[in-house]
Tab-separated table of C-alpha atoms in Angstrom:
chain	number	residue	atom	x	y	z
A	1	ALA	CA	118.381	73.808	42.270
A	2	ASP	CA	116.559	75.321	45.209
A	3	ILE	CA	116.395	78.977	46.149
A	4	GLY	CA	115.886	79.321	49.888
A	5	LYS	CA	114.339	82.324	51.505
A	6	ALA	CA	116.583	85.196	52.550
A	7	THR	CA	116.340	86.521	56.082
A	8	VAL	CA	115.540	90.115	56.969
A	9	ARG	CA	115.278	91.617	60.426
A	10	VAL	CA	112.973	94.366	61.578
A	11	ALA	CA	115.014	97.441	62.501
A	12	GLY	CA	114.263	101.038	63.438
A	13	VAL	CA	112.301	100.473	66.627
A	14	ASN	CA	113.134	100.998	70.287
A	15	ALA	CA	111.493	99.951	73.542
A	16	ASN	CA	110.213	102.781	75.735
A	17	ASN	CA	110.886	103.330	79.426
A	18	ARG	CA	107.777	103.460	81.589
A	19	SER	CA	106.468	103.443	85.135
A	20	TYR	CA	105.436	100.232	86.829
A	21	ASP	CA	101.856	99.197	86.001
A	22	ALA	CA	101.696	95.595	87.348
A	23	THR	CA	101.939	94.143	83.825
A	24	ALA	CA	104.780	93.057	81.563
A	25	ASN	CA	103.476	95.144	78.662
A	26	ALA	CA	105.969	97.297	76.792
A	27	THR	CA	105.592	99.889	74.061
A	28	LEU	CA	107.715	100.636	71.027
A	29	SER	CA	108.704	103.803	69.230
A	30	GLY	CA	110.268	104.450	65.865
A	31	ALA	CA	109.435	103.326	62.342
A	32	PRO	CA	109.922	99.609	61.628
A	33	THR	CA	111.887	98.885	58.481
A	34	VAL	CA	113.511	95.963	56.676
A	35	ALA	CA	116.393	96.041	54.212
A	36	ALA	CA	115.200	93.990	51.229
A	37	LEU	CA	117.584	92.976	48.455
A	38	GLY	CA	117.903	94.852	45.213
A	39	ALA	CA	114.699	96.525	44.123
A	40	ASP	CA	112.436	94.040	45.910
A	41	VAL	CA	109.109	95.380	47.057
A	42	VAL	CA	108.852	94.475	50.736
A	43	ALA	CA	107.294	96.387	53.640
A	44	VAL	CA	106.689	95.776	57.320
A	45	GLY	CA	103.136	95.260	58.537
A	46	GLY	CA	101.369	93.431	61.305
A	47	THR	CA	100.656	94.467	64.871
A	48	PRO	CA	103.676	94.271	67.166
A	49	VAL	CA	103.375	92.958	70.720
A	50	ALA	CA	106.222	93.960	73.049
A	51	LEU	CA	106.759	92.359	76.460
A	52	PHE	CA	109.234	92.705	79.291
A	53	ALA	CA	110.578	89.485	80.742
A	54	ASP	CA	108.536	90.197	83.897
A	55	LYS	CA	106.463	93.006	85.424
A	56	ASN	CA	108.948	94.142	88.077
A	57	VAL	CA	110.893	97.395	88.349
A	58	GLY	CA	114.349	97.288	86.824
A	59	VAL	CA	116.918	98.971	84.590
A	60	ALA	CA	117.634	97.879	80.997
A	61	LYS	CA	115.153	95.028	81.161
A	62	PRO	CA	115.042	92.868	78.005
A	63	VAL	CA	112.009	93.389	75.778
A	64	SER	CA	110.844	90.712	73.350
A	65	VAL	CA	108.760	91.511	70.283
A	66	THR	CA	106.373	89.479	68.149
A	67	GLY	CA	103.699	90.309	65.624
A	68	TYR	CA	105.509	92.032	62.764
A	69	ALA	CA	104.816	90.602	59.320
A	70	LEU	CA	106.046	91.188	55.782
A	71	THR	CA	103.923	92.576	53.007
A	72	GLY	CA	104.625	93.453	49.401
A	73	ALA	CA	105.101	91.719	46.079
A	74	ASP	CA	108.383	90.067	47.084
A	75	ALA	CA	107.521	89.257	50.727
A	76	ALA	CA	107.286	85.509	50.050
A	77	ASN	CA	111.017	85.421	49.281
A	78	TYR	CA	111.995	86.376	52.847
A	79	ASN	CA	111.938	85.039	56.378
A	80	LEU	CA	111.244	87.814	58.859
A	81	LEU	CA	113.143	88.091	62.129
A	82	GLN	CA	111.485	90.142	64.865
A	83	PRO	CA	113.491	92.959	66.533
A	84	THR	CA	116.084	91.749	69.020
A	85	GLY	CA	118.351	93.339	71.598
A	86	LEU	CA	115.722	95.766	72.846
A	87	ALA	CA	115.703	96.881	76.476
A	88	ALA	CA	114.007	99.533	78.588
A	89	ASP	CA	113.532	100.622	82.193
A	90	ILE	CA	110.541	100.135	84.468
A	91	SER	CA	110.556	102.753	87.245
A	92	LYS	CA	108.647	102.596	90.517
A	93	ALA	CA	105.024	103.662	90.612
A	94	ASN	CA	103.938	106.173	93.242
A	95	LEU	CA	101.592	104.745	95.861
A	96	ASN	CA	99.743	107.354	97.907
A	97	VAL	CA	98.646	106.884	101.491
A	98	THR	CA	95.031	108.020	101.833
A	99	GLY	CA	92.238	107.801	104.375
A	100	VAL	CA	93.653	109.992	107.156
A	101	SER	CA	93.015	113.562	108.242
A	102	ALA	CA	94.688	115.894	110.723
A	103	ASN	CA	92.877	116.892	113.913
A	104	ASN	CA	92.359	120.395	115.264
A	105	ARG	CA	93.725	120.996	118.763
A	106	VAL	CA	94.416	123.611	121.389
A	107	PHE	CA	97.817	125.282	121.605
A	108	ASP	CA	100.235	123.276	123.761
A	109	GLY	CA	103.603	124.772	122.830
A	110	THR	CA	104.636	121.831	120.594
A	111	VAL	CA	104.396	121.035	116.894
A	112	ASN	CA	102.816	117.642	117.530
A	113	ALA	CA	99.695	116.796	115.540
A	114	THR	CA	97.372	113.803	115.608
A	115	LEU	CA	95.648	111.903	112.831
A	116	SER	CA	92.263	110.296	112.507
A	117	GLY	CA	90.901	107.785	110.032
A	118	THR	CA	92.379	104.591	108.626
A	119	ALA	CA	95.470	104.840	106.437
A	120	THR	CA	95.216	102.780	103.254
A	121	VAL	CA	96.942	102.267	99.913
A	122	THR	CA	95.508	100.950	96.672
A	123	ALA	CA	98.038	98.824	94.801
A	124	LEU	CA	97.780	98.044	91.094
A	125	GLY	CA	96.176	94.879	89.808
A	126	ALA	CA	96.453	91.941	92.190
A	127	ASP	CA	99.718	93.145	93.743
A	128	SER	CA	100.504	92.037	97.289
A	129	VAL	CA	101.261	95.216	99.248
A	130	THR	CA	100.648	95.964	102.929
A	131	LEU	CA	100.797	99.356	104.608
A	132	GLY	CA	102.611	99.398	107.942
A	133	GLY	CA	104.417	101.756	110.253
A	134	THR	CA	102.912	104.471	112.393
A	135	GLY	CA	101.981	107.866	111.042
A	136	VAL	CA	103.835	110.748	112.709
A	137	ALA	CA	102.198	114.123	112.102
A	138	THR	CA	103.676	117.572	112.772
A	139	PHE	CA	102.713	121.183	112.270
A	140	ALA	CA	105.254	123.514	110.687
A	141	ASN	CA	105.427	125.460	113.951
A	142	SER	CA	103.749	125.515	117.355
A	143	ASN	CA	101.807	128.757	116.956
A	144	ALA	CA	98.030	129.050	116.933
A	145	GLY	CA	96.507	129.463	113.492
A	146	GLN	CA	93.804	128.408	111.054
A	147	GLY	CA	94.330	125.763	108.363
A	148	LYS	CA	97.947	125.080	109.280
A	149	THR	CA	99.826	122.604	107.093
A	150	VAL	CA	100.454	119.211	108.663
A	151	SER	CA	103.247	116.992	107.354
A	152	VAL	CA	103.197	113.225	107.855
A	153	GLY	CA	105.839	110.507	107.825
A	154	GLY	CA	106.353	107.087	109.287
A	155	TYR	CA	104.244	104.864	107.062
A	156	THR	CA	105.986	101.932	105.352
A	157	LEU	CA	105.266	99.296	102.723
A	158	SER	CA	105.758	95.564	102.876
A	159	GLY	CA	104.651	92.601	100.802
A	160	ALA	CA	105.818	90.672	97.766
A	161	ASP	CA	105.329	93.611	95.387
A	162	ALA	CA	106.345	96.469	97.701
A	163	ALA	CA	109.667	97.017	95.893
A	164	ASN	CA	107.770	98.140	92.796
A	165	TYR	CA	106.343	101.191	94.552
A	166	ALA	CA	107.539	104.506	95.937
A	167	LEU	CA	105.375	105.246	98.965
A	168	VAL	CA	103.988	108.784	99.112
A	169	GLN	CA	103.097	109.867	102.648
A	170	PRO	CA	99.762	111.691	103.119
A	171	THR	CA	99.808	115.192	101.633
A	172	GLY	CA	97.533	118.218	101.626
A	173	LEU	CA	96.557	117.829	105.293
A	174	THR	CA	95.691	120.898	107.371
A	175	ALA	CA	94.345	121.533	110.856
A	176	THR	CA	93.785	124.421	113.246
A	177	ILE	CA	95.579	125.222	116.492
A	178	THR	CA	93.287	127.351	118.645
A	179	PRO	CA	94.624	129.663	121.368
A	180	ARG	CA	94.696	128.112	124.809
A	181	PRO	CA	92.437	129.915	127.361
A	182	LEU	CA	94.557	131.660	129.968
A	183	SER	CA	93.155	132.528	133.394
A	184	VAL	CA	94.675	134.948	135.876
A	185	ALA	CA	93.718	134.680	139.582
A	186	ALA	CA	94.735	137.213	142.234
A	187	GLY	CA	95.976	135.843	145.534
A	188	ASP	CA	94.383	136.875	148.812
A	189	ALA	CA	95.964	139.777	150.646
A	190	ALA	CA	95.035	141.844	153.665
A	191	LYS	CA	96.466	144.621	155.823
A	192	VAL	CA	95.702	146.548	158.952
A	193	PHE	CA	94.879	150.165	158.395
A	194	GLY	CA	97.991	152.206	158.497
A	195	ASP	CA	100.329	149.331	157.688
A	196	ALA	CA	102.285	149.117	154.428
A	197	ASP	CA	100.494	147.666	151.448
A	198	PRO	CA	101.021	143.896	151.140
A	199	VAL	CA	102.727	142.312	148.149
A	200	PHE	CA	100.103	141.251	145.639
A	201	ASN	CA	100.506	137.980	143.768
A	202	PHE	CA	98.782	136.428	140.778
A	203	THR	CA	98.403	132.881	139.510
A	204	VAL	CA	98.362	132.313	135.757
A	205	GLY	CA	96.986	129.047	134.473
């Protein structure tokens, strides 16, 4: 009669969550094991390759595994099944807006700031991502000062792979608000000797 091979499955491993990296690559953790029969000498070897179904961001995405192999004196008596039922999350990657700086200006009583340069983003791999929107820059307050922090918002992402990224507006920008020159001019006034002094007036500008 024939003795067919028994089947053993690799257990003891899990797929790891990770940030988006424009690939479908996954990683595993844990110690792979198999439950051989009786006192059989069987161990798990090989080099596992773990892959998500696709590269995109998602929760509990299925992960497939190949590459494990059996070793040991009794390995030829078994068929090996790769790990199944594994899943993990891919979270969005941060995408920073760069290439802009804040401009110094003279005090004007507002918190408005302006930007110079060309805003850009550098997506991963060959991802299709376009930066849009209009940068809106503001100082924390309107007062004159050196190296004042400038916050920026308003930029947006579009493109086929935009959903895989969390856009980070420009950070670390500073600029100076210099005091506005203020001139005071006295208005003309005259009087005839002996009359009361005229009312003096001033123009501030």
